[in-house]
Every structure is written in structure tokens, then in C-alpha cells.
Coordinates of C-alpha atoms in Angstrom, one line a residue:
X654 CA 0.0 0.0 0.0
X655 CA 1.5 3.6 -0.5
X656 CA 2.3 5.5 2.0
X657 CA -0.5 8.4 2.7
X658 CA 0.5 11.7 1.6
X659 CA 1.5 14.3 3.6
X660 CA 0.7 18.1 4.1
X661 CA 4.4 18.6 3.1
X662 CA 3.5 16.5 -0.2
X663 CA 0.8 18.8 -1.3
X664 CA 3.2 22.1 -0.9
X665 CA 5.9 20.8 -2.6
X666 CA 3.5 19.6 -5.7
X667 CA 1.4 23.2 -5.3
X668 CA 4.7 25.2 -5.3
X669 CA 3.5 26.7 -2.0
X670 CA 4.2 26.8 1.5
X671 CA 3.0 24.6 4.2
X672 CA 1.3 27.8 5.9
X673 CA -0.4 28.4 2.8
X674 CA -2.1 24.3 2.6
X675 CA -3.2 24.4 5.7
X676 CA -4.6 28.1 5.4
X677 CA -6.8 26.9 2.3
X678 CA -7.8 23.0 3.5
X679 CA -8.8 24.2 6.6
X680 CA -10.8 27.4 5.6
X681 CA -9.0 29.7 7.2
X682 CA -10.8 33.3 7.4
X683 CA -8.8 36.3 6.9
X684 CA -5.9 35.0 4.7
X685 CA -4.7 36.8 1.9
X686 CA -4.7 33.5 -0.7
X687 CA -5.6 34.5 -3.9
X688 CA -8.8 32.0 -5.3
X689 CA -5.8 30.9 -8.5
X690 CA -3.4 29.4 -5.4
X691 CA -6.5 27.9 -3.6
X692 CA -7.9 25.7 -6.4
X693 CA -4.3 24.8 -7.1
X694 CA -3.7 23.3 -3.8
X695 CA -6.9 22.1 -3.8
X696 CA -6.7 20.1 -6.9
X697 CA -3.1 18.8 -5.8
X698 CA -4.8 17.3 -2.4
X699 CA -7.8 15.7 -4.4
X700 CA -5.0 14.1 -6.6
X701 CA -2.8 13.1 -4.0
X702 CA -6.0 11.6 -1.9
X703 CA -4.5 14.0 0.8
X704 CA -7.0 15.0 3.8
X705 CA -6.4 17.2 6.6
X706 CA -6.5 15.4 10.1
X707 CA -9.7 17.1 11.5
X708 CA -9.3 15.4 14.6
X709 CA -5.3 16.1 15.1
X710 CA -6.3 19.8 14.3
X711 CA -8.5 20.3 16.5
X712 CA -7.0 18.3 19.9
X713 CA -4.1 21.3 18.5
X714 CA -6.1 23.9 18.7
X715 CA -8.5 23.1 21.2
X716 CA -11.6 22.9 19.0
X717 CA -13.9 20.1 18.6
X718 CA -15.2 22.2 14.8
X719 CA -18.9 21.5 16.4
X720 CA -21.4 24.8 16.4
X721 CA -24.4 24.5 18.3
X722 CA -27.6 26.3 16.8
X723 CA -30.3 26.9 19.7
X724 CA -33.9 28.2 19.7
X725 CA -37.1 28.0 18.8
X726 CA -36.9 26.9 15.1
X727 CA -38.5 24.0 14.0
X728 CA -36.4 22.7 10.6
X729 CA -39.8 21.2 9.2
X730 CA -41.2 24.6 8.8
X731 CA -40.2 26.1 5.6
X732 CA -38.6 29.0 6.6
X733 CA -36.8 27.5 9.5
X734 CA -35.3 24.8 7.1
X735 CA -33.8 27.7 5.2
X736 CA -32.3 28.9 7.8
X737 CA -30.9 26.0 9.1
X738 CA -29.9 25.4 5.4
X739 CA -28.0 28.3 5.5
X740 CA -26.2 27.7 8.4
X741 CA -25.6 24.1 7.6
X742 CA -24.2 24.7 4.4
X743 CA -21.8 27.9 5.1
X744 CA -20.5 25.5 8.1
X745 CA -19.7 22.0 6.1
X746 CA -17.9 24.5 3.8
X747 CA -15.4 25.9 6.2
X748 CA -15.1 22.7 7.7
X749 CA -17.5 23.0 11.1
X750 CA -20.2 20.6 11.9
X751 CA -23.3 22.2 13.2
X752 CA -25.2 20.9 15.9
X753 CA -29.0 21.5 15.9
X754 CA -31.4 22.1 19.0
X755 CA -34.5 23.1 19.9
X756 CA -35.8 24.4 23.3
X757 CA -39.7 26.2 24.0
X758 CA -39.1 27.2 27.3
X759 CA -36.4 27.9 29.7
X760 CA -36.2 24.7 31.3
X761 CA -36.2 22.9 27.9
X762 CA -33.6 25.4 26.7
X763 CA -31.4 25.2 29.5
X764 CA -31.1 21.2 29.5
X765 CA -30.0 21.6 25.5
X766 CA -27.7 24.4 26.6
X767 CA -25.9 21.3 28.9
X768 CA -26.2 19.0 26.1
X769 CA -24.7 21.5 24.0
X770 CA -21.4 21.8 26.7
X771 CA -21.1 18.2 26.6
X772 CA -20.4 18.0 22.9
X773 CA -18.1 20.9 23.4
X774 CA -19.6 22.8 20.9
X775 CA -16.9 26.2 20.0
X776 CA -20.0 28.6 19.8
X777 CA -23.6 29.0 19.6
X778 CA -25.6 30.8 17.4
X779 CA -28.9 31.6 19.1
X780 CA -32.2 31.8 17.0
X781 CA -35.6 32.6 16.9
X782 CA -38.4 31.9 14.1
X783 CA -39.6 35.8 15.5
X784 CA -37.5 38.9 15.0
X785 CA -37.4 40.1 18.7
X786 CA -35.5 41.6 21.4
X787 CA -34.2 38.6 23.0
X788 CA -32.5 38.1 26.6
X789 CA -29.8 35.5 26.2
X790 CA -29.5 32.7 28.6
X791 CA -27.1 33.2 31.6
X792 CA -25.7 29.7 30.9
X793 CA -24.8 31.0 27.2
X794 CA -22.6 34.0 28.9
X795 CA -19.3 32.3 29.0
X796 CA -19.8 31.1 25.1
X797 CA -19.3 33.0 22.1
X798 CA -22.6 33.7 20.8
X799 CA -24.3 35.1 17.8
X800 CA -28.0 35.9 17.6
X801 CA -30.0 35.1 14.8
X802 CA -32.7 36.4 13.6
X803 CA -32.9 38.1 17.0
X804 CA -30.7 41.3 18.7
X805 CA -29.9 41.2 22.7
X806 CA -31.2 44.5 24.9
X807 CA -27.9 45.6 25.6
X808 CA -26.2 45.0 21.9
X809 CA -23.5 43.6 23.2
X810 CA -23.6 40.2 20.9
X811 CA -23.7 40.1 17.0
X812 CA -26.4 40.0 15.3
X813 CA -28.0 39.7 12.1
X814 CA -32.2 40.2 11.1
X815 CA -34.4 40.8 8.3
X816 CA -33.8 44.6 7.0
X817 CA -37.8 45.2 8.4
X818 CA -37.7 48.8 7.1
X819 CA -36.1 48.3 4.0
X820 CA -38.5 45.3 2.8
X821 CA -41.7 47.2 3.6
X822 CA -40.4 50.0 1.3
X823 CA -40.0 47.9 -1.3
X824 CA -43.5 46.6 -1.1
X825 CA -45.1 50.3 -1.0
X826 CA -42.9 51.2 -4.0
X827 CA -43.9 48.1 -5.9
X828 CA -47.4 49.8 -5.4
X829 CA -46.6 53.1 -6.3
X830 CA -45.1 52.1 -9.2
X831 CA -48.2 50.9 -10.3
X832 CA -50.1 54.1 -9.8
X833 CA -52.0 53.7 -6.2
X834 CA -51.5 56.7 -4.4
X835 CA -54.1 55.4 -1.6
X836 CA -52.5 52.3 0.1
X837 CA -53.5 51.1 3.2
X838 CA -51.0 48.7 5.6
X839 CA -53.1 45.7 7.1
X840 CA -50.4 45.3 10.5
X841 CA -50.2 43.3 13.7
X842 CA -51.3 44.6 17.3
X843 CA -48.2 42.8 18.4
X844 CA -45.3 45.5 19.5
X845 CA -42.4 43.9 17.8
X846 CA -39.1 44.6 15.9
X847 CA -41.3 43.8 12.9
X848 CA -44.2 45.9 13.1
X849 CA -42.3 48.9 14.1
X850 CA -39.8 48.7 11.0
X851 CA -42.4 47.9 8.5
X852 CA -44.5 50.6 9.6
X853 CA -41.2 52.8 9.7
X854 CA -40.8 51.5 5.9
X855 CA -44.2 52.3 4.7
X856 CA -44.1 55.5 5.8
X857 CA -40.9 56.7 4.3
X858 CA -41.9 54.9 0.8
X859 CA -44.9 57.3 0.8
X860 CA -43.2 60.4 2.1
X861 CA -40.4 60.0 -0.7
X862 CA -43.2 59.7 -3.3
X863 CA -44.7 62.8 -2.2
X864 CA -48.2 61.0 -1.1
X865 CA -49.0 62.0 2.5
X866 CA -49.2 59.5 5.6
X867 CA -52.9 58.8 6.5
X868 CA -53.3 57.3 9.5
X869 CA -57.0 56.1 9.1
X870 CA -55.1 53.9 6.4
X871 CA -53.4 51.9 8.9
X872 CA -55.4 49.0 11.0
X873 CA -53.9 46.9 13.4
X874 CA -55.4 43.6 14.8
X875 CA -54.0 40.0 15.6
X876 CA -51.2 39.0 13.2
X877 CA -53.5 35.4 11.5
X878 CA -56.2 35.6 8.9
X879 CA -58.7 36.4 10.6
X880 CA -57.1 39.1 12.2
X881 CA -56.4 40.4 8.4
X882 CA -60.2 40.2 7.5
X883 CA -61.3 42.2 10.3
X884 CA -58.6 44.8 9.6
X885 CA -59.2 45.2 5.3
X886 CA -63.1 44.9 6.2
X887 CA -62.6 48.5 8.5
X888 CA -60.4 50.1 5.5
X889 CA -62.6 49.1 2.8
X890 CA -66.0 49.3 4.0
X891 CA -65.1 52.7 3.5
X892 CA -66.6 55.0 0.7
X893 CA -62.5 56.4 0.3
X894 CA -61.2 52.9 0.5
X895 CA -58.0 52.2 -0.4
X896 CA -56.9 50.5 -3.6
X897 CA -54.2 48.3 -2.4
X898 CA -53.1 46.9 1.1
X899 CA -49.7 46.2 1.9
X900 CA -50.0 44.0 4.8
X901 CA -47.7 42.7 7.7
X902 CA -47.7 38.8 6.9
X903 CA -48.9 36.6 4.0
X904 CA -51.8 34.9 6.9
X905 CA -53.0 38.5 7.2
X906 CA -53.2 38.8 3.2
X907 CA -55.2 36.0 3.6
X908 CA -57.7 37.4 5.7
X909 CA -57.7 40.3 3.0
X910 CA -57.7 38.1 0.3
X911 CA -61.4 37.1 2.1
X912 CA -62.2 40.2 2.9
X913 CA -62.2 41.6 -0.7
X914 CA -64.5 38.3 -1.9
X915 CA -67.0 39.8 0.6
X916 CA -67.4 43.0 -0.9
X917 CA -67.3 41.6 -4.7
X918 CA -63.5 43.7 -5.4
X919 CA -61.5 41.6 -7.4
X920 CA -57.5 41.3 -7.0
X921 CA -55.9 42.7 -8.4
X922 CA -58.2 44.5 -11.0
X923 CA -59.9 46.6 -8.1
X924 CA -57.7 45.6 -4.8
X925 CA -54.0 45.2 -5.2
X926 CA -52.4 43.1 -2.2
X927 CA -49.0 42.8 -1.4
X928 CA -47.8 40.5 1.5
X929 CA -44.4 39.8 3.9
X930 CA -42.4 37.1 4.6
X931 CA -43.2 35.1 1.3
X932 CA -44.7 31.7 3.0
X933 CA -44.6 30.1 -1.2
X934 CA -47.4 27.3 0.5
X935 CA -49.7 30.7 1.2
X936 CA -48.5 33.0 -1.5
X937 CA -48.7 30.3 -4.3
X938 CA -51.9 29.0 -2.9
X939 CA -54.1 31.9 -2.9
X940 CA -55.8 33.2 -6.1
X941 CA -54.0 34.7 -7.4
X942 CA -50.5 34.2 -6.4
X943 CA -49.6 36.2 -4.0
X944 CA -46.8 38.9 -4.2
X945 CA -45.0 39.1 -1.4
X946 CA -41.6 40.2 0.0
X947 CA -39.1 37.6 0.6
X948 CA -37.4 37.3 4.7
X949 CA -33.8 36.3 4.2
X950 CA -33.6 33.0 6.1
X951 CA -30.7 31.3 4.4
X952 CA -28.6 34.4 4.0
X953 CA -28.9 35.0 8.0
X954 CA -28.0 31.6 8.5
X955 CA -25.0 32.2 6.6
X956 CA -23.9 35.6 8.0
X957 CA -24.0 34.0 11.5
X958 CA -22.0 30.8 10.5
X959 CA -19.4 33.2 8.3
X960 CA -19.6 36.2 12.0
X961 CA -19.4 33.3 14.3
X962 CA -16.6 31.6 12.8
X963 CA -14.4 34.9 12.2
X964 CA -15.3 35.4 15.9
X965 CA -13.6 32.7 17.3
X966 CA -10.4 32.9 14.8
X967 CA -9.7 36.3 17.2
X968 CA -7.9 35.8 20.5
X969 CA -10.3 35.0 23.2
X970 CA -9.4 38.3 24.8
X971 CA -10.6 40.1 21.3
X972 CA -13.6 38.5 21.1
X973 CA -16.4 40.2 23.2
X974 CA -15.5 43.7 21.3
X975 CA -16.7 41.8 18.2
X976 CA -20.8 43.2 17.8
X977 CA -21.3 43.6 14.1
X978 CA -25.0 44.2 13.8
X979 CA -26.6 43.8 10.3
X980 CA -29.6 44.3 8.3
X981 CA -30.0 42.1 5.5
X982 CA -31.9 42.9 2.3
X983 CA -35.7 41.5 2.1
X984 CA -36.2 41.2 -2.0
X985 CA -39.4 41.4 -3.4
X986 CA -41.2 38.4 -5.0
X987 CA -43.6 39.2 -8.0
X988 CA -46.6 36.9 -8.4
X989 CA -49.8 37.9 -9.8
X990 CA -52.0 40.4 -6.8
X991 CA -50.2 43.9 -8.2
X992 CA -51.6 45.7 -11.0
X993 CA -52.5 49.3 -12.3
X994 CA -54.5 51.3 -9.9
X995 CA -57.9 51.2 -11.4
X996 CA -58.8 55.3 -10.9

């Protein structure tokens, strides 16, 4: 049998240093090793069968390569299993094995918080299904953490969420665009991260556009379908009723969707509806499609994998100045409940 080859054996055949292979097998961030050198080396190890002793690294570095990812995500939902996608991916990439687990309530969350310790997990990102204000365990202090999804009170930890603002512009525009100049927001009663910035959004969409903020155009009521009905029934039972509805989830746009049969307007010929958070079993259930703006699951995911891991290549006396907090982009999904205001 021939012997195995060695780390030496790929640097010699790459033309590169021994620094620079282990640099690029073991995905080492904030290298300067141009993508030309990596796919070199990383050709020569696939053709010398050469792989880098994940074990032997990490008794030498004191890793075990294991993330923990903790919260109140369920993968079966859909946009929970892009999240954990995400995650899952950017990790097996850089060469981390991520460690999924899910705790309801304190007691649950603090006994997969122990389990967590007991793998020896290097970090933990924390998530919730929810963009909230979150208080992070006590038991998760002496860890590095990264919220998902989720910032802490006191913005100490990084974190990474759904631009909120950002995506509700982008709805109101699509509507403007389209020549409605009264647009009512269907929003929750829930005070939440969420409903703040997408109110925050809609408003600045209509201020740049020059179309004045009506309040009597904004309802509020319990963030499910029903909750949407009752709120579209009180702005368009109206003689000055909107023409369109942006509204704070695609359940609510249900409720509208309902809400709109009841008075005989048809979508979007006289009611243009635009939901959030793009659920594709509501959006491409209803009739017609719904259009809807997209949350960026699998891109936070990512980010926090990518922060988390950059996080614990710093010296453990660097890391608790590391709080990055970002917004990232919610894109707009075009179905078939948008079309030109009818005046």
C-alpha cells in the first residue's frame, strides 16, 4: 500500500508553503490567498488523496469544529429549514459541523444548553423563528454567541435580522409604481421589531413619493387571517377605500384576500395586495399568487456561521468587542396580486 501523503507533499506539488495548505484545507478566514493558489492546492490534495486530520487539528487547537444552533426553530417549517440550510451549508464549507437544537421554554432550553457543553460545541448561534429583542440565557454567557434572527437589549452580541424597514419600502414602492397613491398597511397589534420597522418603511416609501401619511389607512389587529379580515373589512367598507393593502404577513393577506371576496373587489383588478415574509405554501396558494416580499432565512443563517466563525479565529481576549450588527436585504417576490390602480 502507498504510503499516505503528507501536508508537506501537497506544498511541494502546489509550489506553496505549508502555511499556505493548511490556510486553504482548513478554511482559514482572513488569509490573503488568492482563489488561483486555492484551487491549485486544492486540486493537488484531491489528486494526491491528501486529507487534513480534523481530529489532530483540533485536539491542536483546542476545538472540537462543532457549532451549536439553539432556539425556537422548528427545521420542518419552511422558513426555518432555510435557515438552518444556511447555516448548515456555510459551516460543512469551512469545515465545522453544526449541531441542531431546539428548546420552547427555559427549562427545555437550559437542559439543550448542557447538552450542548457536553459536545463541546466552539459557539452557539442563538435563533428565533420571530424577529425580537431577546435576553440571552445566563448559561450561554461564558460562550461566544451570535444571535440570529434576533438582537440582545444591551447590543453587546452580534447579530444579524431581516432589513424590516427596507422590505416594507420595497412593497409600497412596488405599489406606487403601479399608480396607487391610496395604500392602506393591514399590520399586527403585536409591538415587535417587525411591526415597528415595517411601519417605519411604509411610511418613508410614501413620504419620498410625495403621497401624505394617512393614519385612518393603517389598522392593526391580531397578526393570522382572521385578524387580516377584520382589519381590510374596517379600511374598505369605506366610501374612500384604499386600492391596495400592503400588509404585515402573508396569513394576514389572507384574511384580506377574504375580505375583498365579501365586498365583490376583485385582485388585483380593483384591490392590489402585497404581502411579507413570502410563506410560497400561502403565497402560491391563494388566487392569485400572492406577491410578497421575501425574509432572508438562508442568507442570516450564513452571515452568523461566516460572524461566528471569524469570531472565534480572534484571540479570546478580542472577542467580546466583536458586535457587528446587520440588516440584511428583504427582495421582493412578484406573483400575480399587483396591477394598475384602477382610478
Amino acid at each position: 500500500m502507498a504510503p499516505k501523503a503528507s501536508i508537506r507533499d501537497v506544498a511541494a506539488a502546489a509550489g506553496v508553503s505549508v502555511t499556505t495548505v493548511s490556510h486553504v484545507l482548513n478554511n482559514k478566514s482572513g488569509t490573503r490567498v488568492s482563489a488561483q493558489t486555492r484551487e491549485r492546492v486544492e486540486t493537488v490534495a484531491r489528486q494526491l488523496g491528501y486529507a487534513a486530520n480534523g481530529l489532530a487539528r483540533g485536539l491542536r487547537l483546542q476545538r472540537s469544529y462543532a457549532l451549536g444552533l439553539l432556539g425556537d426553530v422548528v427545521a420542518a417549517t419552511g422558513q426555518a429549514g432555510r435557515l438552518v440550510l444556511g447555516a448548515q451549508e456555510t459551516a460543512s464549507a469551512r469545515g465545522w459541523v453544526l449541531l441542531l437544537t431546539t428548546g420552547r421554554d427555559p427549562e427545555v432550553e437550559r437542559r439543550e444548553i448542557r447538552a450542548l457543553a457536553r459536545h463541546r460545541v466552539d459557539g452557539v448561534l442563538y435563533a428565533t423563528m420571530d424577529h425580537r429583542v431577546v435576553r440571552v440565557p445566563d448559561e450561554l454567557r461564558p460562550m461566544p454567541v451570535v444571535l440570529l434572527n434576533a438582537r440582545s437589549a444591551d447590543a453587546t452580541l452580534p447579530s444579524v435580522v431581516p432589513d424590516e424597514r427596507g422590505g416594507a419600502a420595497t412593497a409600497v414602492r412596488e405599489l406606487l409604481a403601479h399608480g396607487h397613491r391610496r395604500i392602506g398597511f393591514v399590520t399586527t397589534v403585536d409591538d415587535v421589531p417587525a411591526a415597528r420597522g415595517r411601519l417605519l418603511g411604509y411610511r418613508e416609501a410614501l413620504w419620498a413619493a410625495g403621497v401624505p401619511y394617512r393614519p385612518e389607512l393603517v389598522r392593526a389587529d391580531v397578526g393570522d387571517p382572521a385578524g387580516g379580515h377584520r382589519a381590510a373589512r374596517a379600511l374598505l367598507d369605506g366610501a374612500d377605500r384604499p386600492t391596495a393593502l400592503f400588509c404585515f404577513t402573508d396569513a394576514m393577506a389572507m384574511g384580506v384576500y377574504r375580505a375583498a371576496a365579501d365586498l365583490g373587489l376583485r385582485v388585483p383588478q380593483e384591490l392590489s395586495v402585497v404581502g411579507c415574509d413570502n410563506q410560497e405554501v400561502i403565497a402560491d396558494g391563494l388566487f392569485p399568487a400572492l406577491t410578497s416580499v421575501a425574509l432572508p432565512y438562508h442568507g442570516m443563517g450564513a452571515w452568523a456561521v461566516e460572524t461566528m466563525v471569524e469570531l472565534l479565529d480572534r484571540p479570546k481576549g478580542a472577542r467580546r468587542r466583536v458586535a457587528r450588527h446587520v440588516a440584511l436585504p428583504c427582495p421582493l417576490v412578484r406573483r400575480a396580486s399587483v396591477a394598475a390602480a384602477a382610478h
